[in-house]
C-alpha cells in the first residue's frame, strides 16, 4: 500500500514537471505569439491595406517597411504586438521577394558587460528571425549579427538614450 | 597554621617596586607609506635628462595606493648621493623612506643609479645601478619602482608591465576603433590595430607576446590572434553566429571562447595546435565570458541559466557547472586574481554597475567602486590592483583601484573613449 | 542389624566372645602347620595269610592309610601336647613376668620413698640457705638504697644549682631577646615606613600611569602605519627603553609576529612616536624606563 502511494506521487511529479517548460533563458520562447494574422497571411493595418507586397517599396518613407527598428525592454528579447505586426509586413515583402536578403542587427544599451551584451543582442536578433520565419521568410534570406553595446544609436546615459539603443535593426542588403 | 598564613601575607606584601609596564596597541592607521623621491641628479649635458625618472617613480608609487610621495615643493633637501643625506631633516617632514639617484650619459648609453633609505633607522635599504639605452629609460624607472615596492611591502611590483585596451573616436555614424598597448602608467601607447568596425575583448597570451581579440571587420564577430612584436595576425575562429570572449589559458595552449554555432551562446575550448574544439556548457540560455583560473583547471563564466546573469565555474575538461555568485541581480565580466583566490566582476545592485571582488575563501563580496557604469575589471599581475573602465562625464576612461578598495585613481591616457583594459601578465 | 543386637544381647555377646577366643587362638598358637615326623620303627603286625596281590595291595594301602592316619593323629596329639606345653610355658612366663614386675614396682616404691625423704632434707637445707642469702641480699640492697638516696640527694642539689644557673642564663637571654625584639621592632617600623613611602610612590606612579598610558597609546597608534592586507591573528611584543624626557633609545622585538613586515611596522611605529609623552615629575621616571608594547590589532 505504501509503495503504491509513493509510486503515484513520483508519477504525479513527473507529470507535473513534464508539463512545465524549462526555466531560464527561454524568455524569447514565451514571447512569441502569433497574433493579427489570418490564414492567408493578409494584414489589416496601414495605408497599404492590400496583399500586393510587390507594390511595397523599400525606398518609400511612407511604406510600413520604412520602419526597420524593433525596440526592446531592458534585459528582454520580447517583441511587442505592434512590432509583430510590423514584422509581418516585412515578412510579406520578403516572401514576395525571396531573393531579398536581410541582416538583423541586434543591439543593447550600454549597461552591463560587453560580451554578455553581444549574447543579449544576438537573442533579440533571433527573436525577430523566428517571427519572420514563422511568416514564411526563408532562413537563407536572414543573417543575424549582434553588436551588443558597440554600436549605439544614441550616445549618452540614462533611460531615454538606453531605450533607443535596445533594438534590432533590419538591414536590407543591396539597399 | 596561623603562622603560615602570616608568612604568606608577609611574602605578598613585599612586591617589587617597579614591574615592567605593558601597553596594548590594538589599532593603527591605514594609509600610504610616506616616502620622499628626490629628483635625480643629471650629468649629461645641457638641458634636462631625457626622462624624469624620479617623476615616473613617484607616479608609480602613488598609483599603487600603497605610497604617498612627498610633493616636490615639500622636499627639504636635494641630495643625490648617500653622503649628502641628513636623516634628521627628513624625519622632520615625517617620511619613512627616502629615494635619491643620479643619471649620467656616456654617448648613447645612460647610467642610472638609485638608493633607498630608511629615514627612521638612518640606513640604506637598497641601492642599484643600471646601464641602458635611451629607449629603455622609462622601463628602468619602472624597474626602480618595482624594487622599491618590493623592499618596502614584501610584494612583487607590477610597474614594469603593460595594458591593452580599445579606444573609440569619431561620431556615432563614423567611429574608429583602435586596439592599443601601453605601459601600465599609460605612457608609450602603441596602435595594434585600427578598424571602422568594433574591436572587443582583447586577451594576453601568458608570455605577453600576443593578443587575441574580437574584430567585426568582416561585418560579424570573429576572433583574431596577433603577434605584438611582428604585427602578424591571423583569423582564428569564424563560425556562424557569435565568436567572442576569447581567454588565453595559463599554459598558452588553448583559448576558451564563446560560440553560438550550436544555436545559443556556449563555452568552448580551442586547442591552438590541433584546432580541436571542446564544448563545455549545454544550457538553453546565455553562456559567455569564459576566464581561466590560474591553475588552468577550471573556467569561470557568465550564465543566465538561473534567470539572471551570474558567475559559474566549470572544470576545464568539462563537467558540472557550479554557481559562484549569489549576491546582486547581475554578476558578469569576471577576471580572476593571479593567486586564484579572488574574482573581480561587474556587479549590478541597486541603480548602477560597479566593480566588486568576491573572496572565494570567505565568500565575502566587496564593492570597490562607486561609478554608474563601471566594467571590464582586470587584475594587475601581482594581484594588488584592478584596472577597469569607468565614465567620467561623457567620456569613458580607465581607472585603477587597490584590491582592498582603499585607493582609487583615474588614469588619464589620451583623448577619446577608452574601454576594455586588460593588464598583461609578467610574461618574460 | 542394630535391632538384632538390642534384641539378643547375650547371644551376640557369646558370639563375639567365641570369635575373640578363636582369634586369640589363631594369634597365640605358635605353629598351626603340622610337622610331619615319622616315629621310628612303629610297624603294624601283618596277619600271615596268603592273599590276593590286589588284596594285598589293598591291605597294604589300607595299612599305609591307617598308618598315615595314625601318624596324623599322633602328629595332632603331639601338636596339641606341644601347644598345651607352650601355653603352659607361656602362662608360666607370664606369671613370672608379673611377679618380677611386682617386685620391681615394690623396689621402685621403696626407692621413691627414700628419694623423697632425701629430697625433703635437701629442700629444707636449701630453704635455709636461701633465707640466709636473702637476708644478706636484703641488707646489701638496703645499703645500696641508702647510698643511692644519698647520691640522688647530691645529684638533686647539683641539678638545683644548675637550674639556678640556667634560670639566670635564661633571664639574661630573655633580656637580650627583649633588647633584640625592641631593635627588631624599630627596624620593622622603619621598613613599614619605607613601605608606606613606596606604596605612596606606587600610588602616585599608578595615577601617573593611568593618566599617561592613554597618551602614550594614542601617540604610538597614530604613528603606526599598518601594513596593507590582513593582520588578523598577528601580534608582536616589542620592548622599548626610554631616557628621561621620553626619547626611545632602543626598541627590540621580544616576540615576533612571524611576519617580518608586520614586525618592522611595529618597530617603525615606536621609533616614530619618540619622544613618548611622560609625566613631568622626574621621580616617576623609573616606572616608565622600560615599556613593553603588545601590538595586536585582532582584525
mmCIF file of C-alpha atoms in Angstrom, chain A residues 4-133:
data_model
loop_
_atom_site.group_PDB
_atom_site.id
_atom_site.type_symbol
_atom_site.label_atom_id
_atom_site.label_comp_id
_atom_site.label_asym_id
_atom_site.label_seq_id
_atom_site.Cartn_x
_atom_site.Cartn_y
_atom_site.Cartn_z
ATOM 1 C CA UNK A 4 1.920 2.187 -4.452
ATOM 2 C CA UNK A 5 1.334 5.602 -2.891
ATOM 3 C CA UNK A 6 4.924 6.743 -3.352
ATOM 4 C CA UNK A 7 4.858 5.462 -6.907
ATOM 5 C CA UNK A 8 1.780 7.511 -7.527
ATOM 6 C CA UNK A 9 3.462 10.592 -6.135
ATOM 7 C CA UNK A 10 6.516 10.063 -8.319
ATOM 8 C CA UNK A 11 4.412 9.604 -11.398
ATOM 9 C CA UNK A 12 2.387 12.626 -10.449
ATOM 10 C CA UNK A 13 5.534 14.716 -10.002
ATOM 11 C CA UNK A 14 6.919 13.628 -13.337
ATOM 12 C CA UNK A 15 3.652 14.545 -14.976
ATOM 13 C CA UNK A 16 3.729 17.970 -13.379
ATOM 14 C CA UNK A 17 7.349 18.556 -14.338
ATOM 15 C CA UNK A 18 6.767 17.423 -17.874
ATOM 16 C CA UNK A 19 4.011 19.933 -18.098
ATOM 17 C CA UNK A 20 6.350 22.776 -17.123
ATOM 18 C CA UNK A 21 8.648 24.250 -19.713
ATOM 19 C CA UNK A 22 12.337 24.515 -18.855
ATOM 20 C CA UNK A 23 13.320 27.557 -16.797
ATOM 21 C CA UNK A 24 15.663 30.395 -17.697
ATOM 22 C CA UNK A 25 16.857 31.662 -20.963
ATOM 23 C CA UNK A 26 13.727 30.970 -22.866
ATOM 24 C CA UNK A 27 12.089 34.288 -22.452
ATOM 25 C CA UNK A 28 12.087 34.522 -26.189
ATOM 26 C CA UNK A 29 10.153 31.262 -26.447
ATOM 27 C CA UNK A 30 7.417 32.583 -24.255
ATOM 28 C CA UNK A 31 7.299 35.895 -26.036
ATOM 29 C CA UNK A 32 6.320 34.650 -29.433
ATOM 30 C CA UNK A 33 2.627 34.948 -30.139
ATOM 31 C CA UNK A 34 1.059 34.616 -33.485
ATOM 32 C CA UNK A 35 -1.336 37.480 -33.444
ATOM 33 C CA UNK A 36 -3.044 39.549 -36.024
ATOM 34 C CA UNK A 37 -2.543 37.222 -38.959
ATOM 35 C CA UNK A 38 -5.187 35.478 -40.892
ATOM 36 C CA UNK A 39 -4.838 32.190 -42.642
ATOM 37 C CA UNK A 40 -3.735 33.676 -45.880
ATOM 38 C CA UNK A 41 -1.238 35.968 -44.204
ATOM 39 C CA UNK A 42 -3.058 39.205 -45.047
ATOM 40 C CA UNK A 43 -2.702 42.124 -42.661
ATOM 41 C CA UNK A 44 -5.125 44.710 -41.610
ATOM 42 C CA UNK A 45 -3.320 47.913 -40.745
ATOM 43 C CA UNK A 46 -1.521 50.563 -42.727
ATOM 44 C CA UNK A 47 -2.318 52.691 -45.697
ATOM 45 C CA UNK A 48 -1.226 49.985 -47.982
ATOM 46 C CA UNK A 49 -4.024 47.690 -46.978
ATOM 47 C CA UNK A 50 -3.574 45.229 -49.793
ATOM 48 C CA UNK A 51 -1.821 41.936 -50.017
ATOM 49 C CA UNK A 52 0.148 43.019 -53.013
ATOM 50 C CA UNK A 53 3.566 43.312 -51.465
ATOM 51 C CA UNK A 54 5.251 43.822 -54.741
ATOM 52 C CA UNK A 55 3.925 47.298 -54.698
ATOM 53 C CA UNK A 56 5.725 47.963 -51.425
ATOM 54 C CA UNK A 57 8.761 49.990 -51.968
ATOM 55 C CA UNK A 58 11.706 49.851 -49.708
ATOM 56 C CA UNK A 59 12.535 53.398 -50.511
ATOM 57 C CA UNK A 60 9.160 54.853 -49.775
ATOM 58 C CA UNK A 61 9.238 56.693 -46.480
ATOM 59 C CA UNK A 62 5.516 56.184 -46.090
ATOM 60 C CA UNK A 63 5.641 52.474 -46.519
ATOM 61 C CA UNK A 64 5.462 50.427 -43.375
ATOM 62 C CA UNK A 65 8.706 48.876 -44.470
ATOM 63 C CA UNK A 66 10.366 52.206 -43.754
ATOM 64 C CA UNK A 67 10.268 51.318 -40.095
ATOM 65 C CA UNK A 68 13.087 48.894 -39.645
ATOM 66 C CA UNK A 69 13.841 49.019 -35.939
ATOM 67 C CA UNK A 70 12.314 46.809 -33.284
ATOM 68 C CA UNK A 71 12.718 48.017 -29.674
ATOM 69 C CA UNK A 72 13.023 46.014 -26.500
ATOM 70 C CA UNK A 73 12.634 46.326 -22.790
ATOM 71 C CA UNK A 74 15.653 46.076 -20.500
ATOM 72 C CA UNK A 75 17.252 42.617 -20.466
ATOM 73 C CA UNK A 76 14.420 41.308 -22.614
ATOM 74 C CA UNK A 77 14.015 39.836 -26.104
ATOM 75 C CA UNK A 78 10.234 40.051 -26.114
ATOM 76 C CA UNK A 79 8.602 41.632 -29.143
ATOM 77 C CA UNK A 80 5.520 43.805 -28.687
ATOM 78 C CA UNK A 81 2.402 43.021 -30.615
ATOM 79 C CA UNK A 82 2.738 46.227 -32.577
ATOM 80 C CA UNK A 83 6.233 45.207 -33.625
ATOM 81 C CA UNK A 84 4.993 41.793 -34.520
ATOM 82 C CA UNK A 85 2.543 43.392 -36.914
ATOM 83 C CA UNK A 86 5.396 45.294 -38.425
ATOM 84 C CA UNK A 87 7.415 42.151 -38.794
ATOM 85 C CA UNK A 88 4.549 40.533 -40.594
ATOM 86 C CA UNK A 89 4.690 43.384 -43.083
ATOM 87 C CA UNK A 90 8.382 42.825 -43.636
ATOM 88 C CA UNK A 91 7.824 39.106 -43.862
ATOM 89 C CA UNK A 92 5.265 39.661 -46.519
ATOM 90 C CA UNK A 93 7.688 41.626 -48.605
ATOM 91 C CA UNK A 94 10.447 39.104 -48.170
ATOM 92 C CA UNK A 95 8.233 36.212 -49.026
ATOM 93 C CA UNK A 96 7.262 38.039 -52.176
ATOM 94 C CA UNK A 97 10.916 38.715 -52.874
ATOM 95 C CA UNK A 98 12.698 35.520 -51.983
ATOM 96 C CA UNK A 99 15.920 36.822 -53.448
ATOM 97 C CA UNK A 100 15.999 39.671 -50.967
ATOM 98 C CA UNK A 101 18.428 39.173 -48.120
ATOM 99 C CA UNK A 102 18.322 40.981 -44.797
ATOM 100 C CA UNK A 103 20.634 41.241 -41.843
ATOM 101 C CA UNK A 104 19.103 41.531 -38.403
ATOM 102 C CA UNK A 105 21.481 43.571 -36.224
ATOM 103 C CA UNK A 106 20.894 43.001 -32.513
ATOM 104 C CA UNK A 107 21.887 45.726 -30.052
ATOM 105 C CA UNK A 108 21.705 46.525 -26.346
ATOM 106 C CA UNK A 109 22.115 49.569 -24.163
ATOM 107 C CA UNK A 110 25.493 50.213 -22.553
ATOM 108 C CA UNK A 111 24.761 48.707 -19.151
ATOM 109 C CA UNK A 112 26.483 45.526 -18.112
ATOM 110 C CA UNK A 113 29.464 43.692 -19.565
ATOM 111 C CA UNK A 114 30.180 43.789 -23.270
ATOM 112 C CA UNK A 115 30.252 40.150 -24.267
ATOM 113 C CA UNK A 116 27.104 39.406 -22.295
ATOM 114 C CA UNK A 117 25.507 42.210 -24.276
ATOM 115 C CA UNK A 118 26.691 40.600 -27.513
ATOM 116 C CA UNK A 119 24.775 37.478 -26.471
ATOM 117 C CA UNK A 120 21.729 39.526 -25.498
ATOM 118 C CA UNK A 121 21.708 41.345 -28.833
ATOM 119 C CA UNK A 122 22.001 38.006 -30.548
ATOM 120 C CA UNK A 123 18.993 36.745 -28.649
ATOM 121 C CA UNK A 124 16.965 39.734 -29.803
ATOM 122 C CA UNK A 125 18.008 39.202 -33.405
ATOM 123 C CA UNK A 126 16.996 35.549 -33.215
ATOM 124 C CA UNK A 127 13.687 36.581 -31.726
ATOM 125 C CA UNK A 128 12.919 38.699 -34.774
ATOM 126 C CA UNK A 129 14.191 35.997 -37.088
ATOM 127 C CA UNK A 130 11.812 33.486 -35.610
ATOM 128 C CA UNK A 131 8.770 35.637 -36.279
ATOM 129 C CA UNK A 132 9.864 36.311 -39.815
ATOM 130 C CA UNK A 133 10.417 32.637 -40.485
#
